[in-house]
Coordinates of C-alpha atoms and ligand atoms in Angstrom, one line a residue:
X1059 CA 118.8 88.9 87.9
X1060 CA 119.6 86.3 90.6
X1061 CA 117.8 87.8 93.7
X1062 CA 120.4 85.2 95.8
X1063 CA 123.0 86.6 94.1
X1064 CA 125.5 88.4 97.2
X1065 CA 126.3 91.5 94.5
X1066 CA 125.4 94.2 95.5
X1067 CA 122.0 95.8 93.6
X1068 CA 124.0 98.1 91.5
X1069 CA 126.7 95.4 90.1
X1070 CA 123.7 93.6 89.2
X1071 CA 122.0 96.0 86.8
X1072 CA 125.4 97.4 85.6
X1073 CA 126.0 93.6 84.6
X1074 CA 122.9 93.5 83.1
X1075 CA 123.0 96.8 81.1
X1076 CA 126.0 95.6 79.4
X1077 CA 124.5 91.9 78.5
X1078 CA 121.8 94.2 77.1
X1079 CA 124.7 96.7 75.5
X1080 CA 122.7 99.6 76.9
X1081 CA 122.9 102.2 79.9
X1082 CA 121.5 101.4 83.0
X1083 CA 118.9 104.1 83.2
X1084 CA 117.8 102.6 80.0
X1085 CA 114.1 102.3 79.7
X1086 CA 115.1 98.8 77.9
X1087 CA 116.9 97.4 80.6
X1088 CA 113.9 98.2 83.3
X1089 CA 111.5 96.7 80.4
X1090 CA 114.1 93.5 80.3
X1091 CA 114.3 93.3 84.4
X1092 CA 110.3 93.6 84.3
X1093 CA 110.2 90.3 81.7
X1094 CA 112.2 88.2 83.6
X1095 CA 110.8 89.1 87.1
X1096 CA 109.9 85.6 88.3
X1097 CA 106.9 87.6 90.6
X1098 CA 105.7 89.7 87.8
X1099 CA 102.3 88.0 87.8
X1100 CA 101.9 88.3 91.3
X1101 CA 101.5 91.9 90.5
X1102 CA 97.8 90.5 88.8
X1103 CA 96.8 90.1 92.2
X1104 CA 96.3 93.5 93.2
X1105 CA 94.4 96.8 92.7
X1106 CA 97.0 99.3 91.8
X1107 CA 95.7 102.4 91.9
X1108 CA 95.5 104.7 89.0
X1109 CA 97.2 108.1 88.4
X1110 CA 94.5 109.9 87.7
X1111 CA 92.8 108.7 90.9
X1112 CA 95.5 110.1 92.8
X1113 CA 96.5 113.8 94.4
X1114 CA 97.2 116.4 91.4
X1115 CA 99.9 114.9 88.9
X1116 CA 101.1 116.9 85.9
X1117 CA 99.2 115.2 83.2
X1118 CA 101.6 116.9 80.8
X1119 CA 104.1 114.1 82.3
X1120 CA 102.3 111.0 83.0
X1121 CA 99.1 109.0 81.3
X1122 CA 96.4 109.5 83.7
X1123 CA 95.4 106.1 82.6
X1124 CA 98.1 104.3 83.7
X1125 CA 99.1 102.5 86.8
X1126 CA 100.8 104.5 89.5
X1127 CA 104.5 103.5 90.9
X1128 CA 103.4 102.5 94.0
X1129 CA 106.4 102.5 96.8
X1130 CA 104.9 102.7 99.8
X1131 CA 103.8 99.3 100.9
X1132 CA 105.6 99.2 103.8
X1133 CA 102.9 102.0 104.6
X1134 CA 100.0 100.4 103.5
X1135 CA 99.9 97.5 101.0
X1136 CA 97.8 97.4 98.0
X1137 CA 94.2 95.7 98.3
X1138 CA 94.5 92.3 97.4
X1139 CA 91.6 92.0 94.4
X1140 CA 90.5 88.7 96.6
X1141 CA 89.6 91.0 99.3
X1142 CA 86.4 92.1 97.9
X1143 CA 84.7 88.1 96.8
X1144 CA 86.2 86.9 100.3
X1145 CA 84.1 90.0 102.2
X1146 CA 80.7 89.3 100.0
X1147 CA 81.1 85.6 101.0
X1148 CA 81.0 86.8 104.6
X1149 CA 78.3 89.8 103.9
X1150 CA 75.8 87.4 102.3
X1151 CA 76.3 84.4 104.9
X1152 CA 75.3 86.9 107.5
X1153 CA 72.6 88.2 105.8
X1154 CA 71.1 85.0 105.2
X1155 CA 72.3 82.5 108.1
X1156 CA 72.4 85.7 111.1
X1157 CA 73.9 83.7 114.3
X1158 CA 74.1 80.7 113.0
X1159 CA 77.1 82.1 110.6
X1160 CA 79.4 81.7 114.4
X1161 CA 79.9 78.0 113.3
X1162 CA 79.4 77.5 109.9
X1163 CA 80.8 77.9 106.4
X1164 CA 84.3 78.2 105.4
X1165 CA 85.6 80.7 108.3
X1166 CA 83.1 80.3 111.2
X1167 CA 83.0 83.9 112.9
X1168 CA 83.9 82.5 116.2
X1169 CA 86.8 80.7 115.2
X1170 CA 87.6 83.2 112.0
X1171 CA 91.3 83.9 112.8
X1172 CA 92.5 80.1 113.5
X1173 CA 91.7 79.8 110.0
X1174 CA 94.7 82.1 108.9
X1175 CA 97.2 80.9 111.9
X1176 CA 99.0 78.1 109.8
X1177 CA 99.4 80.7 106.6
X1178 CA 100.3 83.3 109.5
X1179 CA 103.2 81.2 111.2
X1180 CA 104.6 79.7 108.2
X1181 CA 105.4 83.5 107.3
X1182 CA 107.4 84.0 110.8
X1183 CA 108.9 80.4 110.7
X1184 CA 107.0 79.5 114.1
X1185 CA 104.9 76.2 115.7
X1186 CA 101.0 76.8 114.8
X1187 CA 100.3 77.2 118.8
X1188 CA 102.8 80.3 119.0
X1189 CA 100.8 82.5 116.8
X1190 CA 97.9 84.4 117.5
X1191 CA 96.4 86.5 115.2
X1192 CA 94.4 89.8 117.1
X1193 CA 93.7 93.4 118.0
X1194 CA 96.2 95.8 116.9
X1195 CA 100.3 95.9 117.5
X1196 CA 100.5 98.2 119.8
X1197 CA 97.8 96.4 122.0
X1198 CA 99.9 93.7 121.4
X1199 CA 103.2 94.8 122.5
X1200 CA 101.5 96.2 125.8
X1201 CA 99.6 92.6 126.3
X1202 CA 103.4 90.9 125.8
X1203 CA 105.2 93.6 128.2
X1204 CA 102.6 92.8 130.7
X1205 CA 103.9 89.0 130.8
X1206 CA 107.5 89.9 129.7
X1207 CA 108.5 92.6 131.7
X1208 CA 108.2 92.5 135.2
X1209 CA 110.6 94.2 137.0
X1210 CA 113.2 93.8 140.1
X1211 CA 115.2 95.9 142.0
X1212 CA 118.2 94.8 140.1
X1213 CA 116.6 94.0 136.6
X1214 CA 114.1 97.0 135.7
X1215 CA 115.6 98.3 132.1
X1216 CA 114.4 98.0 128.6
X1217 CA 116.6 98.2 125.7
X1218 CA 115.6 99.5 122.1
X1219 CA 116.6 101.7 120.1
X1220 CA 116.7 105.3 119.9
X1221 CA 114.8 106.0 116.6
X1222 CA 111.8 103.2 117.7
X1223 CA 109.0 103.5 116.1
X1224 CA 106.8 106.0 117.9
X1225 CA 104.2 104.2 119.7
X1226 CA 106.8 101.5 120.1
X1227 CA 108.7 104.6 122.1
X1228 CA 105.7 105.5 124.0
X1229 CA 104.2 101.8 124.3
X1230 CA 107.6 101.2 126.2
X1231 CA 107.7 104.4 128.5
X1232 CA 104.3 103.7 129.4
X1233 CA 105.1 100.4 130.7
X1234 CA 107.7 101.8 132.8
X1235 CA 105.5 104.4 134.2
X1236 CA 103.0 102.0 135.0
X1237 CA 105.6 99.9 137.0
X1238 CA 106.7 103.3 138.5
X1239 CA 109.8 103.2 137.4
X1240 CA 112.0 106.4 136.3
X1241 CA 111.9 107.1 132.1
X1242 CA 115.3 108.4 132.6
X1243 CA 117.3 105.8 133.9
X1244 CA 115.5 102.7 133.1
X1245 CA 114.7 103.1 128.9
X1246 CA 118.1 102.1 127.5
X1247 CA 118.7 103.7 124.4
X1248 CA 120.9 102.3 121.9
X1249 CA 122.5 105.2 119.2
X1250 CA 124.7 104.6 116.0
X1251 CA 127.5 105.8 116.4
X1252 CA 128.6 109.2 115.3
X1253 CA 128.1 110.2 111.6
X1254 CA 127.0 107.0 111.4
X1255 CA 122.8 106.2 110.6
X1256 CA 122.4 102.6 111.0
X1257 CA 123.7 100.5 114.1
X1258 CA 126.3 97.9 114.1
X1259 CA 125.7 94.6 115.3
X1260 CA 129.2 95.2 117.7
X1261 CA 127.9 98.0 119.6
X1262 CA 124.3 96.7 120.1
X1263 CA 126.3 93.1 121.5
X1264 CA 128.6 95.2 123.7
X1265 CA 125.4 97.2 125.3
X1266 CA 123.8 93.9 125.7
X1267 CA 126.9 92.5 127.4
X1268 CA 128.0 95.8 129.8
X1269 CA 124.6 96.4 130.7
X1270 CA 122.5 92.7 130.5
X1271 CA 122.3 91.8 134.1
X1272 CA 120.3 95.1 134.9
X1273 CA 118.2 94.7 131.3
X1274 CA 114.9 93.3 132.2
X1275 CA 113.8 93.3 128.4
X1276 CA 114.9 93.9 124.9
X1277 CA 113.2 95.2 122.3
X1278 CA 113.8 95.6 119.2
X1279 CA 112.5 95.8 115.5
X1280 CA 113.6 92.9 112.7
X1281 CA 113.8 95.8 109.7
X1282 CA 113.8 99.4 111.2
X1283 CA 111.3 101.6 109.8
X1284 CA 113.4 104.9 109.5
X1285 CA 116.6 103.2 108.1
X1286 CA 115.2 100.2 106.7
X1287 CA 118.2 98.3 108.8
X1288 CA 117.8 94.4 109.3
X1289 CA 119.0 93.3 112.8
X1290 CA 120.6 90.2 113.2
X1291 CA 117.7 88.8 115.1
X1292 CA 119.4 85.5 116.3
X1293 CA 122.3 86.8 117.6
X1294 CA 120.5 90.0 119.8
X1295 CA 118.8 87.1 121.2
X1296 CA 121.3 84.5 122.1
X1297 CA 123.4 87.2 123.8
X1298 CA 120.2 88.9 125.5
X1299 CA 119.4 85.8 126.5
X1300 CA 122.8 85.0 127.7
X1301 CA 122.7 87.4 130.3
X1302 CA 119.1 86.6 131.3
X1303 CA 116.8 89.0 129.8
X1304 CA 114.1 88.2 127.2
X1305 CA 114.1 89.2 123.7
X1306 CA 111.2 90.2 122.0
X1307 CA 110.8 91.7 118.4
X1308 CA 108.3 94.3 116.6
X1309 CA 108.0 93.1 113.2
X1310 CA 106.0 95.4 111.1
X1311 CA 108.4 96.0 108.7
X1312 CA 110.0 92.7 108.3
X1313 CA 107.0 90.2 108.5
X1314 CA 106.4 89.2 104.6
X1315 CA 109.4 91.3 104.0
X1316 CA 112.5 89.4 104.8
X1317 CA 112.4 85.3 105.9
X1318 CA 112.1 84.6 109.6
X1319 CA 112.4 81.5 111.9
X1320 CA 111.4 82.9 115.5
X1321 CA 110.9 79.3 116.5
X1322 CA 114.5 78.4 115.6
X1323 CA 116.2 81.1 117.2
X1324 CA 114.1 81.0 120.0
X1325 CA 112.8 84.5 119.9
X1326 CA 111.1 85.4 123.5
X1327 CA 108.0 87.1 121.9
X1328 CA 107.1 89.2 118.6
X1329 CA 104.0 91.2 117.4
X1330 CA 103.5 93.0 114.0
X1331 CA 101.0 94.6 112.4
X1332 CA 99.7 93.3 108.6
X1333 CA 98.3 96.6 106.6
X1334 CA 102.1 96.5 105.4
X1335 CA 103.7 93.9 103.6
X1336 CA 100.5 91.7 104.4
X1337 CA 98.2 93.9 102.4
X1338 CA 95.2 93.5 105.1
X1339 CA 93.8 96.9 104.7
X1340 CA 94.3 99.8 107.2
X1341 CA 93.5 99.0 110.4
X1342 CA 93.7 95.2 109.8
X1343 CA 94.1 92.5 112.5
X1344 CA 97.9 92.1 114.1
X1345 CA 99.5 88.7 115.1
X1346 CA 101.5 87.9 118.5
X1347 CA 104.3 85.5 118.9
X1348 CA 105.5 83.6 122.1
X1349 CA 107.8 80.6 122.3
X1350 CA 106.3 77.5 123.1
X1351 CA 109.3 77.6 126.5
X1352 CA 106.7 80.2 127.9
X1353 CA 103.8 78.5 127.2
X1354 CA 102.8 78.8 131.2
X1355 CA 103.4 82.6 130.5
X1356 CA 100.0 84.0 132.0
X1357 CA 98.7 80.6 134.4
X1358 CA 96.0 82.4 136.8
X1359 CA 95.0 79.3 139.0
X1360 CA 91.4 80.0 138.9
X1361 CA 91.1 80.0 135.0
X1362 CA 91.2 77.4 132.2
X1363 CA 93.4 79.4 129.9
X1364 CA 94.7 78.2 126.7
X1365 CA 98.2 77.9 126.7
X1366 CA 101.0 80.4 125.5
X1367 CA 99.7 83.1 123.1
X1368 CA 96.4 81.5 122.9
X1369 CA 95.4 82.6 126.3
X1370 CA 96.0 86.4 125.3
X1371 CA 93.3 86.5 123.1
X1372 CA 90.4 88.8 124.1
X1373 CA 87.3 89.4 122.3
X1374 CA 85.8 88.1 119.2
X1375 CA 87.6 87.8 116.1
X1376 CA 86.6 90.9 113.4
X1377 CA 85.5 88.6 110.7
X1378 CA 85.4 91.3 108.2
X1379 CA 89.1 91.8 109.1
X1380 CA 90.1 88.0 108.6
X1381 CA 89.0 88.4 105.5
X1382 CA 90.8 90.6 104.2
X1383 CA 93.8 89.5 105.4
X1384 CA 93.1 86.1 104.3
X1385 CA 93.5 87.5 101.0
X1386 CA 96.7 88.9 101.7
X1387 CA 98.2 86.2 102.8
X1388 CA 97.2 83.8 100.4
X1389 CA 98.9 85.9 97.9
X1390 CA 102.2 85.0 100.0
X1391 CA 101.5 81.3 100.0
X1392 CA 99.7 79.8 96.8
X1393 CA 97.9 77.5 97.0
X1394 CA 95.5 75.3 95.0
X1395 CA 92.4 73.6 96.2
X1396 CA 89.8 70.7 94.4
X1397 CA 86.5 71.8 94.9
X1398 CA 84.9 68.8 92.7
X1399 CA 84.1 66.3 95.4
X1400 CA 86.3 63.5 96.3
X1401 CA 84.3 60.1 96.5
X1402 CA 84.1 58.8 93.2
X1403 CA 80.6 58.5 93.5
X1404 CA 79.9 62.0 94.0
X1405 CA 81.7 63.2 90.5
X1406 CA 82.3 62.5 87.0
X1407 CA 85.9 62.7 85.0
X1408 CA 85.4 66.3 85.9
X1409 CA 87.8 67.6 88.4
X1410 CA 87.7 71.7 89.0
X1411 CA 90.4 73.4 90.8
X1412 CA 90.7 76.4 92.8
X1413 CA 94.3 78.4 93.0
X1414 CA 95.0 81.7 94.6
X1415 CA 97.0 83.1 92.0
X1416 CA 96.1 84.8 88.6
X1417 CA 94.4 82.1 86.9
X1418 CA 96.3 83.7 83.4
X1419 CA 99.6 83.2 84.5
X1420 CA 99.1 79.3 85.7
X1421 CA 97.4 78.8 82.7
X1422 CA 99.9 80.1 80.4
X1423 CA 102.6 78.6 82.6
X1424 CA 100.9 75.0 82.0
X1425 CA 100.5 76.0 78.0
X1426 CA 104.3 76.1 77.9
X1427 CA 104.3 73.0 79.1
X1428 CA 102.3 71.3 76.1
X1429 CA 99.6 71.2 78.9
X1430 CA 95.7 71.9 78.0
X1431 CA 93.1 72.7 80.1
X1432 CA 90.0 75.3 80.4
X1433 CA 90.1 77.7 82.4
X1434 CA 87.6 80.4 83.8
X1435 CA 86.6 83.8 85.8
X1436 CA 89.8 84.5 88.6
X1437 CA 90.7 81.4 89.9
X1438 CA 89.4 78.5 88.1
X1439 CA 90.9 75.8 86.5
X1440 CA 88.9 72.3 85.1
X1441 CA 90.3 69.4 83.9
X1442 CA 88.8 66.7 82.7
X1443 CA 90.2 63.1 81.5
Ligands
PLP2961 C1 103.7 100.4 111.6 C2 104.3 100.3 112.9 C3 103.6 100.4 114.1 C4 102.1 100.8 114.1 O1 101.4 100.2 115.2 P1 99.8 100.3 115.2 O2 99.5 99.7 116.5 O3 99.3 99.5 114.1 O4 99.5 101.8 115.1 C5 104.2 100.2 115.3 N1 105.5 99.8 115.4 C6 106.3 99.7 114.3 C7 107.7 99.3 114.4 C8 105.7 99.9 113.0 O5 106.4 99.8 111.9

């Protein structure tokens, strides 16, 4: 199937099905879709967790052996099988370099998460100094509303919608509280219409336009968690802008899910979390956006802050947790690395590479090609001339 095919899904496999000359809920069509899945060897990448590992199953029904369906990444995502060499790198450096592991190696512990911030905007469409990669969301969104919403007389609401996230809900009522502002009258809360579950982009641009000049921020989420609803992010934010409010965006659910440009459509702010479609692990590290036309955001006279995001950062980066998003993310962008040295002096005909991806499919993929080479363990690849 063409994934940038406009059919709908179901046109798609009913097209398909009949190439085929079968139904299709016919195991043999879901066998032919699997084949010609131009990801499928991403799927190498990952543990997948095995039935019999999992709560009670009727064993009468499925092979314990076999590989559950696993549907719930956008609750957690599956452990990248990197995650595990990248935290023994990290494990053993401490255990034999102690302090001096701050500034050395491959991801110095004090600098761990710039390491991942290129890998991290490229995913959100955004300049290298907009991204920042810490703490949790929700910490997050309070850090952001701190700088973002600061209200007047006149401007004191925040819009989002009525079936936010929970602590996205309760991150924004306590921000009003703390400004002592009334719940009531100040959280704007946008509703589908009647019968209706998701919300059109008409209604959410009318709210924005009746109600903008007494809107202080809005807040919404790029793919809704409950409905699974993509918002039309540029547009909420041209007309939010329009009217003088800023526009920020949680993006759990649509960070590695759907493609973004924040810079381009000159998004306010944005935080997500990455145990979701970023397969860091529970818990894992969260990432902040702001536009580089706020970079004088937080400018306290009396400190050298970094500029933008950068000076929101707090604390000392979890290296354990940079690693294990480092391996999620790397599954998002491959990439392949030459570990023999460079100078010609230093090496023979010999050139080893590195790549992030399942060393079987590249291999195969370069077979096809009349191409031979030796490969070896995960992720290496040696050539020689
Ligand atoms: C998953 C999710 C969260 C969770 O935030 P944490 O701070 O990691 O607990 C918040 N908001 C949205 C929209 C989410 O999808």
């Amino acid at each position: 199937m063409d994934p940038s095919s406009t059919a709908l899904p179901a046109t798609l496999i009913e097209q398909a099905a009949s190439r085929l000359g079968c139904s299709p809920a016919d195991k043999k069509l879901a066998f032919h879709l699997d084949e010609e899945d131009k990801l499928k060897h991403l799927r190498e990448c990952f543990h997948i967790p095995k039935v019999k590992d999992l709560p009670p199953t009727d064993l009468t029904l499925v092979n314990g052996e076999e590989s559950c369906i696993y549907f719930v990444g956008n609750s957690l995502g599956l452990q990248p099988k990197k995650v595990k060499t990248y935290l023994d790198e990290e494990l053993d450096k401490w255990a034999r370099t102690g302090v001096h592991g701050h500034f050395n190696g491959q991801r110095p512990w004090a600098l761990a998460d710039e390491c991942l911030v290129d890998l991290m905007a490229e995913l959100v469409g955004a300049q290298r100094h907009e991204v920042a990669i810490m703490n949790g969301l929700t910490v997050n969104l309070h850090l952001l509303m701190l700088s973002f919403f600061k209200p007047t007389p006149r401007r004191y609401k925040i819009l989002l919608e009525a079936k936010a996230f929970p602590s996205d809900h309760y991150a924004v009522e306590s921000q009003l509280r703390f400004h002592g502002l009334d719940v009531e009258k100040s959280m704007l809360l946008i509703r589908p219409r009647e019968g209706e579950e998701t919300l059109r982009i008409e209604d959410i641009l009318a709210v924005i336009e009746e109600e903008g000049d007494s809107i202080a921020v809005i807040l919404f989420s790029g793919v809704q968690y409950y409905t699974g609803q993509l918002f039309d992010i540029p547009r909420i934010t041209k007309a939010g802008q329009k009217k003088g409010c800023f526009v920020g965006f949680d993006l759990a659910h649509a960070v590695g899910n759907v493609e973004l440009s924040l810079h381009d459509w000159g998004v306010d702010f944005a935080c997500w979390c990455t145990y979701k479609y970023l397969n860091s692990g529970a818990g894992g590290l969260a990432a902040a956006y702001i536009h580089e036309k706020h970079s004088q955001i937080i400018c306290f006279s009396e400190l050298q802050l970094s500029k933008g995001i950068n000076g929101f950062r707090l604390s000392n980066p979890p290296i354990l947790l940079v690693c294990s998003l480092q391996a999620g993310l790397e599954v998002k962008k491959p990439f392949v690395k030459i570990i023999t040295p460079p100078q010609i002096e230093e090496r023979g005909f010999q050139l080893t590479l590195t790549v992030s991806l399942p060393i079987k499919s590249v291999f195969e993929e370069l077979e096809k090609r009349g191409v031979a080479v030796s490969k070896s363990g995960f992720n290496f690849l040696f050539i020689t001339f």
